[in-house]
Coordinates of C-alpha atoms in Angstrom, one line a residue:
M1 CA 20.3 -14.8 8.6
Q2 CA 16.6 -15.2 9.1
K3 CA 15.3 -12.6 11.4
N4 CA 13.8 -14.2 14.5
Y5 CA 12.3 -11.1 16.0
T6 CA 9.8 -11.5 18.8
Y7 CA 8.3 -8.6 20.5
S8 CA 10.5 -9.1 23.6
K9 CA 10.4 -5.3 24.4
F10 CA 6.6 -5.6 24.5
P11 CA 5.9 -9.1 25.8
Y12 CA 2.7 -10.9 26.4
T13 CA 1.0 -10.1 29.6
A14 CA -2.3 -11.5 30.8
P15 CA -5.2 -9.0 30.5
E16 CA -6.8 -8.2 33.8
A17 CA -10.2 -9.3 32.6
I18 CA -9.2 -12.9 32.1
N19 CA -11.7 -15.3 33.7
S20 CA -13.2 -12.4 35.6
G21 CA -16.5 -12.1 33.7
E22 CA -15.8 -8.3 33.1
V23 CA -16.5 -7.0 29.6
H24 CA -14.5 -3.9 28.7
R25 CA -15.6 -1.8 25.7
Y26 CA -13.2 -0.1 23.3
P27 CA -13.8 2.5 20.6
V28 CA -11.8 0.6 18.0
V29 CA -10.3 -2.9 18.1
V30 CA -7.9 -4.0 15.3
V31 CA -7.3 -7.7 14.9
G32 CA -4.0 -8.7 13.1
A33 CA -0.5 -7.2 13.5
G34 CA 0.6 -7.4 9.9
P35 CA 1.4 -4.2 8.0
A36 CA -2.3 -3.3 7.4
G37 CA -3.4 -3.9 10.9
L38 CA -0.4 -2.0 12.4
A39 CA -0.9 0.9 10.0
A40 CA -4.6 1.1 10.9
A41 CA -3.8 1.1 14.6
I42 CA -1.1 3.8 14.2
D43 CA -3.4 5.9 12.1
C44 CA -6.2 5.7 14.7
R45 CA -3.8 7.1 17.3
L46 CA -2.8 9.9 15.0
Q47 CA -6.5 10.7 14.8
N48 CA -6.7 10.6 18.7
I49 CA -8.8 7.4 18.6
P50 CA -8.1 5.0 21.5
V51 CA -7.3 1.6 19.9
L52 CA -6.6 -2.0 21.0
L53 CA -4.6 -4.2 18.7
L54 CA -4.8 -8.0 19.1
D55 CA -2.7 -10.7 17.5
D56 CA -2.5 -14.4 18.0
D57 CA 1.3 -14.5 17.6
D58 CA 4.2 -12.6 19.1
T59 CA 6.6 -12.6 16.2
V60 CA 7.1 -10.8 12.9
S61 CA 6.6 -12.6 9.6
I62 CA 8.8 -15.4 8.6
G63 CA 10.9 -14.8 5.5
S64 CA 10.8 -11.7 3.2
R65 CA 7.1 -12.2 2.2
G66 CA 5.8 -8.8 1.3
L67 CA 8.9 -7.2 -0.3
C68 CA 8.4 -4.3 -2.7
Y69 CA 6.8 -1.1 -1.3
A70 CA 5.7 1.4 -3.9
K71 CA 6.1 5.1 -3.8
R72 CA 2.5 5.7 -2.7
A73 CA 2.9 3.1 0.2
I74 CA 6.1 4.9 1.4
E75 CA 4.2 8.2 1.4
V76 CA 1.6 6.6 3.6
L77 CA 4.3 5.3 5.9
D78 CA 5.9 8.8 6.0
R79 CA 2.6 10.1 7.2
L80 CA 2.4 7.4 9.9
G81 CA 5.9 8.3 11.0
C82 CA 8.1 5.3 9.9
G83 CA 8.9 6.0 6.3
D84 CA 12.4 7.2 7.1
S85 CA 13.2 3.9 8.9
V86 CA 12.1 1.9 5.8
M87 CA 14.1 4.1 3.5
A88 CA 17.2 3.8 5.6
K89 CA 17.2 0.0 5.7
G90 CA 15.6 -0.8 2.4
V91 CA 16.9 -0.9 -1.2
S92 CA 15.5 1.8 -3.5
W93 CA 15.0 1.2 -7.2
N94 CA 13.2 2.6 -10.2
V95 CA 14.4 0.4 -13.1
G96 CA 13.1 -3.0 -14.1
R97 CA 14.5 -5.1 -16.9
T98 CA 12.8 -7.9 -18.8
F99 CA 14.7 -10.7 -20.6
F100 CA 13.6 -13.4 -23.0
R101 CA 15.9 -16.3 -23.0
N102 CA 19.4 -14.7 -23.2
D103 CA 18.4 -11.3 -24.4
E104 CA 17.1 -8.1 -22.7
V105 CA 14.0 -7.1 -24.6
F106 CA 13.3 -3.8 -22.8
S107 CA 13.5 -1.9 -19.5
F108 CA 11.2 0.6 -17.7
D109 CA 11.6 3.4 -15.1
L110 CA 9.0 3.7 -12.4
Q111 CA 9.8 7.2 -11.3
P112 CA 6.9 9.3 -12.6
G113 CA 9.2 12.4 -12.9
A114 CA 11.9 14.5 -11.3
D115 CA 11.3 16.3 -8.0
Q116 CA 9.8 13.3 -6.1
K117 CA 10.7 12.7 -2.5
R118 CA 10.4 8.9 -2.8
P119 CA 11.6 6.5 -5.4
G120 CA 9.3 4.2 -7.4
M121 CA 10.0 1.2 -5.2
V122 CA 11.8 0.2 -2.0
N123 CA 12.6 -3.4 -1.3
L124 CA 12.6 -4.5 2.4
Q125 CA 11.9 -7.8 4.1
Q126 CA 8.5 -7.7 5.7
Y127 CA 9.9 -8.6 9.1
Y128 CA 11.7 -5.3 9.2
L129 CA 8.7 -3.3 8.2
E130 CA 6.6 -5.0 10.9
E131 CA 9.3 -4.3 13.5
Y132 CA 9.3 -0.6 12.6
L133 CA 5.5 -0.4 12.6
V134 CA 5.4 -2.1 16.1
E135 CA 7.9 0.4 17.5
R136 CA 5.9 3.3 16.0
A137 CA 2.6 1.9 17.3
V138 CA 4.1 1.8 20.8
S139 CA 5.3 5.3 20.6
A140 CA 1.9 6.4 19.3
G141 CA 0.1 4.9 22.3
V142 CA -1.5 1.8 20.7
T143 CA -2.4 -0.8 23.3
M144 CA -1.2 -4.1 22.0
R145 CA -1.8 -7.7 23.2
W146 CA 0.2 -10.6 21.8
K147 CA -0.9 -14.2 21.9
N148 CA -4.6 -13.0 22.1
K149 CA -6.6 -15.1 19.6
V150 CA -10.1 -14.1 18.7
V151 CA -12.3 -17.2 18.9
S152 CA -15.8 -15.7 18.6
V153 CA -17.2 -12.6 16.9
Q154 CA -20.8 -11.5 17.2
Q155 CA -22.3 -8.3 15.6
Q156 CA -24.7 -6.6 17.9
D157 CA -26.9 -3.5 17.4
D158 CA -24.3 -1.0 18.6
C159 CA -21.1 -2.9 18.9
V160 CA -19.1 -6.1 18.1
A161 CA -18.7 -8.6 20.9
L162 CA -15.4 -10.7 20.8
R163 CA -14.3 -13.6 22.9
I164 CA -10.5 -13.9 23.1
E165 CA -8.3 -16.8 24.1
T166 CA -4.9 -16.4 25.7
P167 CA -2.3 -18.7 27.3
D168 CA -3.9 -17.9 30.7
G169 CA -7.6 -18.2 29.8
T170 CA -10.3 -16.4 28.0
Y171 CA -12.0 -13.0 28.3
Q172 CA -14.6 -10.9 26.4
I173 CA -14.6 -7.4 25.1
E174 CA -16.8 -5.2 23.0
A175 CA -15.8 -2.8 20.2
D176 CA -17.6 0.1 18.8
W177 CA -15.8 -0.6 15.6
L178 CA -13.8 -3.7 14.5
I179 CA -11.0 -3.4 11.9
V180 CA -10.3 -6.9 10.6
A181 CA -6.7 -7.3 9.3
D182 CA -6.2 -11.0 10.1
G183 CA -4.9 -12.1 6.7
A184 CA -5.9 -14.0 3.6
R185 CA -7.4 -16.9 5.6
S186 CA -9.2 -14.4 7.9
P187 CA -10.7 -16.4 10.8
I188 CA -13.0 -13.5 11.6
R189 CA -14.3 -13.4 8.0
N190 CA -15.1 -17.1 8.3
M191 CA -16.8 -16.7 11.7
L192 CA -19.1 -14.1 10.2
G193 CA -19.9 -16.5 7.3
L194 CA -18.5 -14.1 4.7
E195 CA -16.8 -15.2 1.5
T196 CA -14.3 -14.0 -1.1
E197 CA -14.9 -14.5 -4.8
G198 CA -12.3 -14.9 -7.6
K199 CA -10.0 -17.5 -8.9
I200 CA -7.0 -19.7 -7.9
F201 CA -4.2 -19.9 -10.4
M202 CA -2.9 -23.4 -11.2
D203 CA 0.8 -22.8 -10.9
R204 CA 3.4 -23.0 -8.2
F205 CA 6.4 -20.7 -7.5
L206 CA 9.5 -21.3 -5.4
I207 CA 10.8 -18.3 -3.3
A208 CA 14.4 -18.4 -2.2
D209 CA 15.9 -15.7 -0.1
V210 CA 19.6 -16.0 -0.8
V211 CA 22.4 -14.3 1.2
M212 CA 25.3 -13.5 -1.2
K213 CA 27.6 -10.7 -2.2
A214 CA 26.8 -9.6 -5.7
D215 CA 27.4 -6.5 -7.7
F216 CA 24.1 -6.7 -9.6
P217 CA 22.4 -3.3 -9.6
A218 CA 19.4 -2.5 -7.5
E219 CA 16.9 -3.3 -10.2
R220 CA 14.0 -5.8 -10.9
W221 CA 15.1 -8.5 -13.3
F222 CA 12.5 -10.8 -14.9
W223 CA 13.3 -13.6 -17.3
F224 CA 11.0 -15.5 -19.6
D225 CA 12.3 -18.9 -20.6
P226 CA 15.9 -18.4 -19.5
P227 CA 18.5 -21.0 -20.4
F228 CA 19.1 -21.7 -16.6
H229 CA 15.4 -22.5 -16.1
P230 CA 13.9 -23.3 -19.5
N231 CA 10.2 -23.0 -20.3
Q232 CA 9.5 -21.1 -17.0
S233 CA 10.0 -17.6 -15.6
V234 CA 12.4 -16.3 -12.9
L235 CA 12.4 -13.0 -10.9
L236 CA 15.4 -11.5 -9.1
H237 CA 15.2 -8.7 -6.5
R238 CA 17.8 -7.2 -4.1
E239 CA 16.8 -6.9 -0.4
A240 CA 18.5 -5.5 2.6
D241 CA 21.5 -7.2 4.3
N242 CA 22.9 -8.7 1.0
V243 CA 19.8 -10.8 0.7
W244 CA 18.5 -11.5 -2.8
R245 CA 15.0 -12.7 -3.5
I246 CA 14.7 -15.3 -6.4
D247 CA 11.3 -16.6 -7.6
F248 CA 11.3 -19.7 -9.8
Q249 CA 8.2 -20.7 -11.6
L250 CA 7.7 -24.5 -11.1
G251 CA 4.4 -25.4 -12.8
W252 CA 1.3 -26.9 -11.2
D253 CA 2.6 -30.5 -11.1
A254 CA 5.6 -29.6 -8.9
N255 CA 5.7 -31.2 -5.4
P256 CA 5.9 -28.3 -2.9
E257 CA 7.6 -30.3 -0.1
E258 CA 10.2 -31.8 -2.5
E259 CA 10.9 -28.4 -4.2
K260 CA 11.6 -26.7 -0.8
K261 CA 14.4 -29.2 0.1
P262 CA 17.9 -27.6 -0.1
E263 CA 19.2 -30.4 -2.3
N264 CA 16.6 -29.3 -4.9
V265 CA 16.8 -25.6 -4.4
I266 CA 20.6 -25.2 -4.5
P267 CA 21.0 -26.7 -8.0
R268 CA 18.5 -24.2 -9.4
I269 CA 20.3 -21.3 -7.9
K270 CA 23.7 -22.6 -9.1
A271 CA 22.4 -22.9 -12.6
M272 CA 21.3 -19.3 -12.4
L273 CA 24.3 -17.8 -10.7
G274 CA 27.1 -20.2 -11.6
D275 CA 28.9 -22.8 -9.5
E276 CA 31.6 -20.3 -8.4
R277 CA 29.4 -17.9 -6.6
E278 CA 29.1 -18.5 -2.8
F279 CA 25.6 -18.1 -1.3
E280 CA 23.6 -19.3 1.6
L281 CA 19.9 -20.0 1.8
E282 CA 18.0 -17.9 4.3
W283 CA 14.4 -18.9 3.6
V284 CA 12.6 -21.1 1.1
S285 CA 8.9 -21.4 0.4
V286 CA 6.6 -22.6 -2.3
Y287 CA 3.4 -20.8 -3.0
T288 CA 0.3 -20.7 -5.2
F289 CA -1.9 -17.6 -5.3
Q290 CA -5.4 -16.3 -5.8
C291 CA -7.0 -13.3 -7.2
R292 CA -10.1 -12.8 -5.0
R293 CA -12.0 -10.2 -2.9
M294 CA -15.0 -9.8 -0.7
S295 CA -18.1 -8.3 -2.3
S296 CA -18.0 -5.5 0.3
F297 CA -15.3 -4.4 2.8
R298 CA -17.8 -3.1 5.3
H299 CA -20.2 -5.4 7.2
G300 CA -22.0 -3.4 9.8
K301 CA -19.4 -2.5 12.5
C302 CA -16.8 -4.7 10.9
L303 CA -14.3 -3.1 8.5
F304 CA -12.0 -5.4 6.5
V305 CA -8.6 -4.3 5.3
G306 CA -5.6 -5.8 3.5
D307 CA -5.5 -9.5 2.7
A308 CA -8.5 -10.2 4.8
A309 CA -10.5 -8.2 2.2
H310 CA -8.6 -9.1 -1.0
Q311 CA -5.8 -11.2 -2.4
V312 CA -3.8 -10.8 -5.5
S313 CA -0.8 -12.6 -7.1
P314 CA 2.6 -11.4 -6.0
F315 CA 3.5 -10.1 -9.5
G316 CA 3.2 -6.3 -9.4
A317 CA 3.7 -5.9 -5.6
R318 CA 0.0 -5.2 -4.9
G319 CA -0.6 -7.0 -1.6
A320 CA 0.9 -5.0 1.2
N321 CA 0.8 -1.8 -0.9
S322 CA -2.9 -2.0 -1.3
G323 CA -3.4 -2.9 2.3
L324 CA -1.6 0.2 3.5
Q325 CA -3.8 2.3 1.1
D326 CA -6.9 0.6 2.5
T327 CA -6.1 1.9 6.0
D328 CA -5.2 5.3 4.5
N329 CA -8.7 5.5 3.0
L330 CA -10.5 4.2 6.0
V331 CA -9.3 5.8 9.2
W332 CA -10.0 9.5 8.5
K333 CA -13.6 8.5 7.5
L334 CA -14.0 6.4 10.7
K335 CA -12.8 9.4 12.8
L336 CA -15.4 11.7 11.2
V337 CA -18.1 9.2 11.8
M338 CA -17.1 8.5 15.4
D339 CA -17.0 12.3 16.1
G340 CA -20.5 12.8 14.7
K341 CA -19.2 14.9 11.8
A342 CA -20.2 12.5 9.1
P343 CA -22.9 9.9 8.7
E344 CA -22.1 6.2 8.8
Q345 CA -22.6 6.0 5.0
L346 CA -19.2 7.6 4.7
L347 CA -17.8 4.2 5.7
D348 CA -19.7 2.7 2.7
T349 CA -17.5 4.9 0.5
Y350 CA -14.5 3.2 2.0
S351 CA -15.8 -0.1 0.7
D352 CA -16.8 1.5 -2.7
E353 CA -13.5 3.2 -3.3
R354 CA -11.2 0.3 -2.1
C355 CA -13.3 -2.3 -3.9
F356 CA -12.7 -0.2 -7.1
A357 CA -9.0 -0.2 -6.3
A358 CA -9.0 -3.9 -5.6
D359 CA -10.8 -4.7 -8.9
E360 CA -8.1 -2.7 -10.7
N361 CA -5.4 -4.6 -8.8
L362 CA -7.1 -7.9 -9.6
M363 CA -7.4 -7.1 -13.2
N364 CA -3.8 -6.2 -13.6
S365 CA -2.7 -9.1 -11.5
T366 CA -4.7 -11.6 -13.5
R367 CA -3.4 -10.2 -16.8
S368 CA 0.2 -10.4 -15.5
T369 CA -0.4 -14.0 -14.4
D370 CA -2.0 -15.0 -17.7
F371 CA 1.0 -13.6 -19.6
I372 CA 3.6 -15.2 -17.3
T373 CA 1.8 -18.6 -17.2
P374 CA 0.0 -19.0 -20.6
K375 CA -2.7 -21.6 -20.4
S376 CA -2.4 -23.0 -24.0
T377 CA 0.1 -23.5 -26.7
T378 CA -1.5 -20.7 -28.7
S379 CA -1.2 -18.3 -25.8
K380 CA 2.4 -19.2 -25.3
T381 CA 3.2 -18.8 -29.0
F382 CA 1.6 -15.3 -28.9
R383 CA 3.5 -14.4 -25.7
N384 CA 6.9 -15.5 -27.2
A385 CA 6.2 -13.6 -30.4
V386 CA 5.5 -10.4 -28.4
L387 CA 8.7 -10.9 -26.4
K388 CA 10.8 -11.3 -29.6
L389 CA 9.2 -8.2 -31.1
A390 CA 9.6 -6.1 -27.9
E391 CA 13.4 -5.9 -28.3
K392 CA 13.1 -3.7 -31.4
H393 CA 9.5 -2.5 -31.6
A394 CA 8.0 -0.1 -29.1
F395 CA 4.4 -1.2 -29.8
A396 CA 5.1 -4.7 -28.6
R397 CA 6.6 -3.5 -25.3
K398 CA 3.2 -2.4 -24.2
L399 CA 2.0 -5.9 -24.5
V400 CA 4.7 -7.5 -22.4
N401 CA 3.4 -8.1 -18.9
S402 CA 5.8 -9.4 -16.3
G403 CA 3.8 -7.7 -13.5
R404 CA 2.3 -4.3 -13.9
L405 CA 3.7 -2.7 -10.7
S406 CA 1.6 -1.2 -8.0
V407 CA 0.3 2.3 -8.5
P408 CA -2.3 4.2 -6.5
A409 CA -5.9 4.1 -7.7
F410 CA -7.4 7.2 -9.4
L411 CA -10.8 7.3 -7.7
T412 CA -12.3 9.3 -10.5
S413 CA -15.8 7.7 -10.2
S414 CA -16.1 8.3 -6.4
R415 CA -19.3 9.9 -5.2
L416 CA -17.1 12.0 -2.9
N417 CA -15.7 14.0 -5.8
T418 CA -17.1 17.3 -7.0
P419 CA -17.0 17.2 -10.8
D420 CA -15.0 19.9 -12.6
T421 CA -16.8 23.0 -13.8
D422 CA -13.7 24.7 -15.1
Q423 CA -11.3 23.6 -17.7
F424 CA -8.1 21.8 -16.6
I425 CA -5.6 19.5 -18.2
G426 CA -3.2 16.9 -16.7
D427 CA -3.6 14.1 -14.2
M428 CA -4.6 15.9 -11.1
V429 CA -8.3 15.3 -11.5
P430 CA -10.8 14.9 -8.7
G431 CA -10.1 11.5 -7.1
A432 CA -6.5 11.4 -8.1
P433 CA -3.7 10.8 -5.6
M434 CA -1.8 14.0 -5.2
D435 CA 1.5 14.5 -7.0
D436 CA 4.6 15.6 -5.2
G437 CA 7.2 18.3 -5.9
R438 CA 10.0 20.2 -4.4
I439 CA 9.1 23.2 -2.2
K440 CA 10.8 25.7 0.2
L441 CA 9.1 26.4 3.5
G442 CA 10.7 29.4 5.0
M443 CA 14.4 28.8 4.6
Q444 CA 14.0 25.0 4.5
D445 CA 13.9 22.8 1.4
G446 CA 11.1 20.3 1.5
W447 CA 8.4 18.4 -0.4
L448 CA 4.8 19.1 -1.0
I449 CA 3.7 15.6 0.0
D450 CA 5.0 16.3 3.5
Q451 CA 2.6 19.2 3.9
L452 CA -0.4 17.1 3.0
G453 CA -2.6 14.6 4.8
N454 CA -4.5 14.0 8.1
R455 CA -6.9 16.9 7.5
F456 CA -8.8 18.7 4.8
Q457 CA -6.7 21.3 3.1
G458 CA -7.2 24.0 0.5
L459 CA -4.2 24.5 -1.9
Y460 CA -4.2 28.0 -3.3
F461 CA -1.8 28.7 -6.2
C462 CA -0.5 32.2 -6.8
D463 CA 2.4 34.1 -8.2
D464 CA 2.9 36.5 -5.4
P465 CA 1.5 36.1 -1.9
A466 CA 1.5 39.8 -1.4
A467 CA -1.0 40.2 -4.2
I468 CA -3.7 37.9 -2.6
S469 CA -6.7 40.0 -2.0
H470 CA -8.3 40.7 1.4
S471 CA -11.4 38.9 0.1
V472 CA -9.5 35.7 -0.5
Q473 CA -7.7 35.9 2.8
A474 CA -11.1 36.4 4.5
Q475 CA -12.3 33.2 2.8
F476 CA -9.3 31.3 4.1
S477 CA -10.4 32.4 7.6
V478 CA -14.0 31.4 7.1
L479 CA -13.0 27.9 5.8
A480 CA -10.5 27.4 8.7
Q481 CA -13.1 28.3 11.3
S482 CA -15.9 26.1 9.9
A483 CA -17.2 23.1 11.8
L484 CA -14.9 20.9 9.8
P485 CA -11.9 23.1 9.3
I486 CA -10.0 23.5 5.9
E487 CA -6.4 24.5 6.4
A488 CA -5.1 26.9 3.7
L489 CA -1.8 26.1 2.0
V490 CA -0.6 28.8 -0.4
I491 CA 1.7 27.5 -3.1
A492 CA 3.5 30.6 -4.5
R493 CA 6.2 31.5 -7.0
K494 CA 7.5 34.3 -4.8
P495 CA 8.2 34.2 -1.0
G496 CA 5.8 36.0 1.3
Q497 CA 3.4 35.7 4.2
V498 CA -0.4 35.4 4.2
A499 CA -2.8 35.7 7.1
N500 CA -4.6 32.5 8.0
A501 CA -2.4 30.4 5.7
K502 CA 0.9 28.5 5.4
V503 CA 3.0 29.6 2.4
V504 CA 5.3 27.3 0.6
L505 CA 7.5 28.2 -2.4
D506 CA 7.1 26.4 -5.7
I507 CA 10.8 26.5 -6.4
S508 CA 10.9 25.6 -10.1
G509 CA 7.2 26.0 -11.0
V510 CA 6.9 22.2 -11.3
L511 CA 3.9 22.1 -9.0
A512 CA 2.0 24.7 -11.0
K513 CA 2.7 22.7 -14.1
R514 CA 1.7 19.3 -12.6
Y515 CA -1.5 20.8 -11.2
D516 CA -2.2 22.9 -14.3
A517 CA -2.5 25.8 -11.9
Q518 CA -2.9 29.5 -12.7
D519 CA -2.8 32.4 -10.4
G520 CA -5.9 31.9 -8.1
T521 CA -6.4 28.1 -8.8
Y522 CA -7.7 26.3 -5.7
Y523 CA -7.7 22.5 -4.9
L524 CA -9.6 20.8 -2.1
A525 CA -7.5 17.9 -0.7
R526 CA -8.8 15.0 1.4
P527 CA -7.0 13.7 4.5
D528 CA -5.7 10.7 2.5
Q529 CA -4.0 13.0 0.0
H530 CA -6.5 12.5 -2.8
I531 CA -8.1 15.5 -4.6
A532 CA -11.8 16.2 -3.8
A533 CA -12.4 19.2 -6.0
R534 CA -10.7 22.1 -7.9
W535 CA -11.6 25.5 -9.4
R536 CA -9.9 28.3 -11.2
T537 CA -11.0 30.8 -8.5
L538 CA -11.7 30.4 -4.8
D539 CA -15.4 30.5 -3.7
A540 CA -15.9 29.5 -0.1
V541 CA -19.5 28.5 -0.7
R542 CA -18.5 26.1 -3.4
V543 CA -15.7 24.7 -1.3
Q544 CA -18.0 24.1 1.7
Q545 CA -20.4 22.3 -0.7
A546 CA -17.6 20.2 -2.0
L547 CA -16.5 19.4 1.6
A548 CA -20.1 18.4 2.4
R549 CA -20.0 16.1 -0.6
A550 CA -16.6 14.6 0.4
T551 CA -18.0 13.7 3.8
C552 CA -21.5 12.5 2.8
N553 CA -23.1 15.5 4.5
L554 CA -25.1 16.7 1.5

């Protein structure tokens, strides 16, 4: 039944500074304990940044809400230390099926290739994800305060001043940096007089979380104009605990309060599932949606992440996924700035890169919505013709858009990239999220993605570690001992050991193929598992120049 999880293990306690007039200062304050805010706070602790997390509630989300977590988001959660919990509870899937009326018109597979640690998608109710993130935040040493509502925010020259309201009174604090993760309606964004720009879609959708035992496969099923809900669309997903998420398109004229009543919801579900199937309603909601974003995600000492910075339609599972990737991009940059190893303009690249990603998400989300909810008779005629053709003709399948599902952004235009000077083929270009593959570390089987992240690394591909020259090994040492160290990771076809480097075995050669690597190829990897630069041969001077570029130190 509906999870009613309150943070009873970590209850509200009155801060000592309440009504005292004392003003404590914190290096980083995060406001909002949704997935993005919790991820940001955990990541700060992984970077040894003291952090205070504030939330005006003391419960997890109500209903499934954010449901589908893409492969890249799970990789971020792995790095934060709670990916295994999500995988153990969630429902993994790769296949989506699209139907037009009674007929399946085509299917797709999200898995980009074999030898991947994580599947294309995992479905898990948001309340479970938040619970796991809270527990991880506590173990990581995040200071959390529930029922602490920020009621005033003022930017000052060297900090952000906040006034906070609690059940026992108010108090004030200062933050060197404020990470704003307080949701789509973002009170802090409003307090600062900032706006989002975009569009509201004139349609309504009913969400029903239904508890039932069903032998449907763990796949995404999407219907256009099905006989059980004519002239509209329906989406079906499997969740944990025998819960199934069903989305019914209603149209703009639907009355939200009436549509949420069980006597109106249950007949829709029975028409879909049949009268004989037993089920129970767990949660029902009606929503509209927007495609909007702020013009910049950085405003002085205030850094916006997740829904506070951007909102998209739910088709494509881009909300929580993009929020987790926001924090993944932000925190390593914030750490370098706080440590004096990078100028503040590095934080501007957080906004640049994630605004680019948001625009990509907004574009795909808008296109999906336009296809699902055509705005004219002509548009609907075109859409239905495409769906009929898609069953037999491959070209038409590319035009069907029931929600282009979340994929990580390729930050190919980022100013942090060093452009190629050597010839390469394939997808692992500067700015790309790094691809995974099976490895062996010593006697243990593993995955490349688990060896990456949280620091700058140099990936050196070779056939035989024993053949690596003393000159190359000396360059590994130079790079590892620089002011901003670069850890050497040797990816080899044969086992061996190398001074000043970790060696992993490319078991089947799949990594060399995916990275178009020859003996001696070198990749510079960012802390967020994106590629900064690559060369056919290692040259420590060029690597240090690329590192300077990747940290705005040129």
